[in-house]
Structures are given as C-alpha cells and as structure tokens.
Amino acid sequence: MRHTLTPGTAVLLVIAPLMWAGNAVVGRLVHELVPPITLNFLRWLLAFGLLLPLAHGVLRPDSPVWPYWRRYALLGLLGIGTYNALQYLALQTSTPINVTLVGSSMPVWMLAVGALCFGAAVTRQQLVGAALSMAGVLLVLSRGEWSQLLSLRLVPGDVFMLLATVSWAFYSWLLVRTSEPASVRGDWAAFLMAQMVFGLLWSGGFAGAEWALAPSHITWGWPLVAALAFIAIGPAVVAYRCWGIGVQRAGPAIAGFFSNLTPLFAALMSAAFLGEAPRAYHALAFALIVGGIVVSSRR
C-alpha cells in the first residue's frame, strides 16, 4: 500500500491528538472521582451506546466481521482495553509532565515496532524528523527551561504510560495490516464497533479485577457525567475515526509524528484552564514538531 500525506489527511491526524490532549486533561481532573480502569470501561460503554444505531448490524451472527474475530479481539485489547486504561492508571501516580514525556516517545516506538515486527524500512529522513519532533516536545515539557528536565523522576505511572505507548504502536501498525474485505473495512462505524465489542469484554474484565483487588468507589455527579460524555464522544469515537483513516492514508510511521502534537495541545489547554497566556516557546515547539512531520513525510 502506498502511503501519502495530503492536507486533508493531516487535518485528520491533528484532530486525534487534539482530542487526546483533552482526554488527558479531563482524566486528570476526575482521577479522584472514579477508579482509572473503571473510567476506561465506562467511557467505552457509553461510546458503544452512541455508535450502536450506526453499526448494530455487527452484532448479528451473520455479520461479515466474525470470520476475522481474532483480529478484532487483538485490536480491541491493544487500542481499547489496554491503552487508555494504562494512561488513566498512569495519571494516578505520575505527574502530567512525566506522563506526557513518556507518551511523546510514540514516533520512536512506531519506527521500532514497524522495523522489528512488520519489516518496515526506517529512512534517514524519519530519524531526523523524529529528532526535530522530540525536541519540540521537550521544549514544551521544560517550559523553555531545559534544566527542568533534569529534575524528572520515574515512578510506576511512567512505566504504565510506556506500556500504553508500546501498545498503541502495535495497534496502529495492525490497522494497516488488513485481511478483511474492503466492504468490511469501508464501513468505519462497523469497523470501530467490531473493536468495541471485544474491547468492552477486555476492559470490563480489567475493571472487575480492579474492584476485586482494591476497595473502590465512584463519586457520581455532573462533573463526572460531563467528563464521561466528552471522553466517549471526542477522544473515543471522533479521535479513533480520524486516526484510523489517517493511519491508512499516511502510514503508521508518519502518523506517529502527529502524536507529538498531543503534549503541545495539552500544554495550551492547561494554560487556558490556569489563565496563563501562551508563550514564545509554544510557537517554537509547534514549529519544531511540524518541521519533524514535514521532514519525515517528504519523498
């Protein structure tokens, strides 16, 4: 499959990290209201209900997706049952700057997983693009002061986020390693619903284990309801839809660079919530990240 990056594809790949940045901010805001793995399960349960009117045919016994149930079970495990559960779990013990820093290694893992497990070639341009993009992320995380990076300390949450990042890299590569008919792949709602069916089973099992292993409680109220509505519609349905199309068109390696926009958007959102105006280093970081995307996608 030939992968190209067009302006339309770039827009799709920007929408996804924008939604995910909001997901990280909201996940941090409600981390005391609901257990992290339970939050992931509730999020996808609500997203399942929202998508059901568009893709209820997937649940029929004669649905064309069932012959490929092993593939969808794996996609559901990596992209739905594991990734966000680990991210929400990471936010319980790790600081936002550490979680974002670990997550910003996504392009590196995209290239590594592609080369080691899928036989993808890594070009010099991609390596240069990765360096530029990572420099932009580090600039945001250090707030323009590189000395702040020296004070970072690893905690269990950082390990959880590292596992989440690797999981997402495998998920993205599996998206383009398709074996199902075009009629199945062409129906985006059915394609996502098939992943949700298995993802809910995985995330439900993980949430049950969470409640069995430690005392838990949910503080219901409008803040939690509003948070669930947002993360189910934006970061789940909309972002996954945009990311899926973007990965198919541009390829996992190039798409991985767009994930580095997430910490930049998160920093801007945090600044907005805190009443702080964007600073010059935000513009420089944006230029570096976009520069990395442009360099890596040139032919």
mmCIF file of C-alpha atoms in Angstrom, residues 9-182:
data_model
loop_
_atom_site.group_PDB
_atom_site.id
_atom_site.type_symbol
_atom_site.label_atom_id
_atom_site.label_comp_id
_atom_site.label_asym_id
_atom_site.label_seq_id
_atom_site.Cartn_x
_atom_site.Cartn_y
_atom_site.Cartn_z
ATOM 1 C CA THR A 9 -5.118 13.571 5.975
ATOM 2 C CA ALA A 10 -3.012 15.979 8.037
ATOM 3 C CA VAL A 11 -6.188 17.583 9.396
ATOM 4 C CA LEU A 12 -7.493 14.179 10.472
ATOM 5 C CA LEU A 13 -4.192 13.357 12.180
ATOM 6 C CA VAL A 14 -4.298 16.712 14.020
ATOM 7 C CA ILE A 15 -7.845 16.204 15.297
ATOM 8 C CA ALA A 16 -6.881 12.953 17.030
ATOM 9 C CA PRO A 17 -4.102 14.394 19.277
ATOM 10 C CA LEU A 18 -6.289 17.434 19.976
ATOM 11 C CA MET A 19 -8.985 15.123 21.345
ATOM 12 C CA TRP A 20 -6.436 13.023 23.224
ATOM 13 C CA ALA A 21 -4.958 16.100 24.863
ATOM 14 C CA GLY A 22 -8.421 16.908 26.167
ATOM 15 C CA ASN A 23 -8.717 13.298 27.307
ATOM 16 C CA ALA A 24 -5.544 13.599 29.402
ATOM 17 C CA VAL A 25 -6.691 16.863 30.986
ATOM 18 C CA VAL A 26 -10.156 15.506 31.798
ATOM 19 C CA GLY A 27 -8.727 12.211 33.044
ATOM 20 C CA ARG A 28 -6.548 14.105 35.491
ATOM 21 C CA LEU A 29 -9.459 16.276 36.647
ATOM 22 C CA VAL A 30 -11.650 13.284 37.568
ATOM 23 C CA HIS A 31 -8.984 10.897 38.859
ATOM 24 C CA GLU A 32 -10.354 11.187 42.396
ATOM 25 C CA LEU A 33 -13.964 10.589 41.313
ATOM 26 C CA VAL A 34 -13.629 7.196 39.635
ATOM 27 C CA PRO A 35 -11.031 4.378 39.542
ATOM 28 C CA PRO A 36 -8.868 4.623 36.395
ATOM 29 C CA ILE A 37 -9.645 1.264 34.782
ATOM 30 C CA THR A 38 -13.333 1.666 35.599
ATOM 31 C CA LEU A 39 -13.216 5.068 33.908
ATOM 32 C CA ASN A 40 -11.933 3.423 30.744
ATOM 33 C CA PHE A 41 -14.731 0.825 30.851
ATOM 34 C CA LEU A 42 -17.461 3.434 31.410
ATOM 35 C CA ARG A 43 -16.042 5.545 28.618
ATOM 36 C CA TRP A 44 -16.243 2.751 26.061
ATOM 37 C CA LEU A 45 -19.584 1.512 27.330
ATOM 38 C CA LEU A 46 -21.053 4.943 26.600
ATOM 39 C CA ALA A 47 -19.262 5.128 23.229
ATOM 40 C CA PHE A 48 -20.720 1.706 22.390
ATOM 41 C CA GLY A 49 -24.228 3.016 23.045
ATOM 42 C CA LEU A 50 -23.594 6.089 20.889
ATOM 43 C CA LEU A 51 -22.317 4.036 17.948
ATOM 44 C CA LEU A 52 -24.902 1.251 18.215
ATOM 45 C CA PRO A 53 -27.564 2.921 15.980
ATOM 46 C CA LEU A 54 -24.981 3.212 13.181
ATOM 47 C CA ALA A 55 -23.427 -0.243 13.450
ATOM 48 C CA HIS A 56 -25.876 -2.583 15.144
ATOM 49 C CA GLY A 57 -25.518 -4.989 12.229
ATOM 50 C CA VAL A 58 -22.119 -6.036 13.589
ATOM 51 C CA LEU A 59 -23.896 -7.867 16.413
ATOM 52 C CA ARG A 60 -25.783 -10.185 14.036
ATOM 53 C CA PRO A 61 -24.486 -13.775 13.856
ATOM 54 C CA ASP A 62 -24.141 -13.492 10.068
ATOM 55 C CA SER A 63 -22.092 -10.286 10.199
ATOM 56 C CA PRO A 64 -19.081 -10.404 7.815
ATOM 57 C CA VAL A 65 -16.728 -9.289 10.614
ATOM 58 C CA TRP A 66 -16.988 -12.504 12.633
ATOM 59 C CA PRO A 67 -14.686 -14.600 10.421
ATOM 60 C CA TYR A 68 -11.979 -12.113 11.483
ATOM 61 C CA TRP A 69 -12.824 -12.095 15.182
ATOM 62 C CA ARG A 70 -9.245 -12.865 16.250
ATOM 63 C CA ARG A 71 -8.007 -9.698 14.548
ATOM 64 C CA TYR A 72 -10.697 -7.554 16.155
ATOM 65 C CA ALA A 73 -10.099 -9.174 19.546
ATOM 66 C CA LEU A 74 -6.434 -8.136 19.322
ATOM 67 C CA LEU A 75 -7.279 -4.609 18.139
ATOM 68 C CA GLY A 76 -9.826 -4.319 20.960
ATOM 69 C CA LEU A 77 -7.238 -5.424 23.503
ATOM 70 C CA LEU A 78 -4.496 -3.044 22.366
ATOM 71 C CA GLY A 79 -6.489 0.054 21.389
ATOM 72 C CA ILE A 80 -9.490 -0.066 23.742
ATOM 73 C CA GLY A 81 -8.867 -2.439 26.620
ATOM 74 C CA THR A 82 -5.236 -1.542 27.297
ATOM 75 C CA TYR A 83 -4.085 1.847 26.029
ATOM 76 C CA ASN A 84 -6.381 4.267 27.827
ATOM 77 C CA ALA A 85 -6.678 2.082 30.922
ATOM 78 C CA LEU A 86 -2.904 2.292 31.332
ATOM 79 C CA GLN A 87 -2.959 6.036 30.652
ATOM 80 C CA TYR A 88 -5.616 6.684 33.291
ATOM 81 C CA LEU A 89 -3.715 4.401 35.659
ATOM 82 C CA ALA A 90 -0.503 6.347 34.984
ATOM 83 C CA LEU A 91 -2.201 9.629 35.939
ATOM 84 C CA GLN A 92 -2.873 8.251 39.409
ATOM 85 C CA THR A 93 0.775 8.164 40.427
ATOM 86 C CA SER A 94 2.725 10.145 37.840
ATOM 87 C CA THR A 95 2.825 13.859 37.164
ATOM 88 C CA PRO A 96 1.333 15.169 33.898
ATOM 89 C CA ILE A 97 4.766 16.268 32.655
ATOM 90 C CA ASN A 98 6.219 12.780 33.163
ATOM 91 C CA VAL A 99 3.248 11.047 31.529
ATOM 92 C CA THR A 100 3.396 13.377 28.543
ATOM 93 C CA LEU A 101 7.153 12.955 28.220
ATOM 94 C CA VAL A 102 6.884 9.164 28.113
ATOM 95 C CA GLY A 103 3.965 9.364 25.679
ATOM 96 C CA SER A 104 5.961 11.647 23.400
ATOM 97 C CA SER A 105 8.243 8.724 22.565
ATOM 98 C CA MET A 106 5.478 7.423 20.271
ATOM 99 C CA PRO A 107 7.305 8.128 16.943
ATOM 100 C CA VAL A 108 10.333 6.209 18.185
ATOM 101 C CA TRP A 109 8.196 3.197 19.094
ATOM 102 C CA MET A 110 6.309 3.451 15.811
ATOM 103 C CA LEU A 111 9.562 3.204 13.896
ATOM 104 C CA ALA A 112 10.954 0.448 16.143
ATOM 105 C CA VAL A 113 7.823 -1.720 16.089
ATOM 106 C CA GLY A 114 7.486 -1.269 12.332
ATOM 107 C CA ALA A 115 11.112 -2.245 11.687
ATOM 108 C CA LEU A 116 11.317 -5.163 14.134
ATOM 109 C CA CYS A 117 7.860 -6.712 13.794
ATOM 110 C CA PHE A 118 6.476 -5.650 10.415
ATOM 111 C CA GLY A 119 9.573 -5.376 8.227
ATOM 112 C CA ALA A 120 9.172 -1.644 7.596
ATOM 113 C CA ALA A 121 12.211 0.331 6.475
ATOM 114 C CA VAL A 122 13.390 3.316 8.532
ATOM 115 C CA THR A 123 14.735 6.204 6.481
ATOM 116 C CA ARG A 124 17.219 8.881 7.467
ATOM 117 C CA GLN A 125 14.504 11.484 6.968
ATOM 118 C CA GLN A 126 12.294 9.736 9.520
ATOM 119 C CA LEU A 127 15.127 9.706 12.059
ATOM 120 C CA VAL A 128 15.787 13.415 11.514
ATOM 121 C CA GLY A 129 12.066 14.118 11.741
ATOM 122 C CA ALA A 130 11.860 12.154 14.992
ATOM 123 C CA ALA A 131 14.714 14.216 16.463
ATOM 124 C CA LEU A 132 13.075 17.524 15.494
ATOM 125 C CA SER A 133 9.677 16.458 16.776
ATOM 126 C CA MET A 134 11.083 15.180 20.087
ATOM 127 C CA ALA A 135 12.968 18.459 20.530
ATOM 128 C CA GLY A 136 9.688 20.334 20.208
ATOM 129 C CA VAL A 137 8.031 18.103 22.800
ATOM 130 C CA LEU A 138 10.910 18.515 25.242
ATOM 131 C CA LEU A 139 10.752 22.277 24.770
ATOM 132 C CA VAL A 140 7.088 22.279 25.788
ATOM 133 C CA LEU A 141 7.631 19.978 28.741
ATOM 134 C CA SER A 142 10.537 22.044 30.031
ATOM 135 C CA ARG A 143 8.564 25.267 29.543
ATOM 136 C CA GLY A 144 11.514 26.733 27.719
ATOM 137 C CA GLU A 145 13.952 25.884 30.531
ATOM 138 C CA TRP A 146 15.910 22.741 29.740
ATOM 139 C CA SER A 147 17.161 22.453 33.333
ATOM 140 C CA GLN A 148 13.671 21.370 34.429
ATOM 141 C CA LEU A 149 14.099 18.071 32.599
ATOM 142 C CA LEU A 150 16.930 17.120 34.955
ATOM 143 C CA SER A 151 14.536 17.087 37.925
ATOM 144 C CA LEU A 152 12.279 14.379 36.472
ATOM 145 C CA ARG A 153 11.949 11.172 38.494
ATOM 146 C CA LEU A 154 10.456 7.932 37.274
ATOM 147 C CA VAL A 155 7.501 6.479 39.212
ATOM 148 C CA PRO A 156 5.252 3.454 38.499
ATOM 149 C CA GLY A 157 2.942 5.662 36.436
ATOM 150 C CA ASP A 158 5.740 6.310 33.959
ATOM 151 C CA VAL A 159 6.112 2.573 33.395
ATOM 152 C CA PHE A 160 2.363 2.242 32.825
ATOM 153 C CA MET A 161 2.496 5.026 30.226
ATOM 154 C CA LEU A 162 5.450 3.384 28.497
ATOM 155 C CA LEU A 163 3.461 0.145 28.193
ATOM 156 C CA ALA A 164 0.492 2.154 26.877
ATOM 157 C CA THR A 165 2.670 3.792 24.225
ATOM 158 C CA VAL A 166 4.056 0.461 23.017
ATOM 159 C CA SER A 167 0.519 -0.944 22.939
ATOM 160 C CA TRP A 168 -0.648 1.941 20.753
ATOM 161 C CA ALA A 169 2.284 1.489 18.366
ATOM 162 C CA PHE A 170 1.305 -2.148 17.775
ATOM 163 C CA TYR A 171 -2.352 -1.114 17.402
ATOM 164 C CA SER A 172 -1.516 1.456 14.737
ATOM 165 C CA TRP A 173 0.575 -0.970 12.692
ATOM 166 C CA LEU A 174 -2.142 -3.617 12.876
ATOM 167 C CA LEU A 175 -4.627 -1.105 11.457
ATOM 168 C CA VAL A 176 -2.849 -1.175 8.099
ATOM 169 C CA ARG A 177 -2.121 -4.913 8.144
ATOM 170 C CA THR A 178 -5.638 -5.678 6.980
ATOM 171 C CA SER A 179 -7.005 -9.025 5.813
ATOM 172 C CA GLU A 180 -10.755 -8.380 5.805
ATOM 173 C CA PRO A 181 -12.699 -7.482 2.612
ATOM 174 C CA ALA A 182 -12.929 -3.856 1.523
#
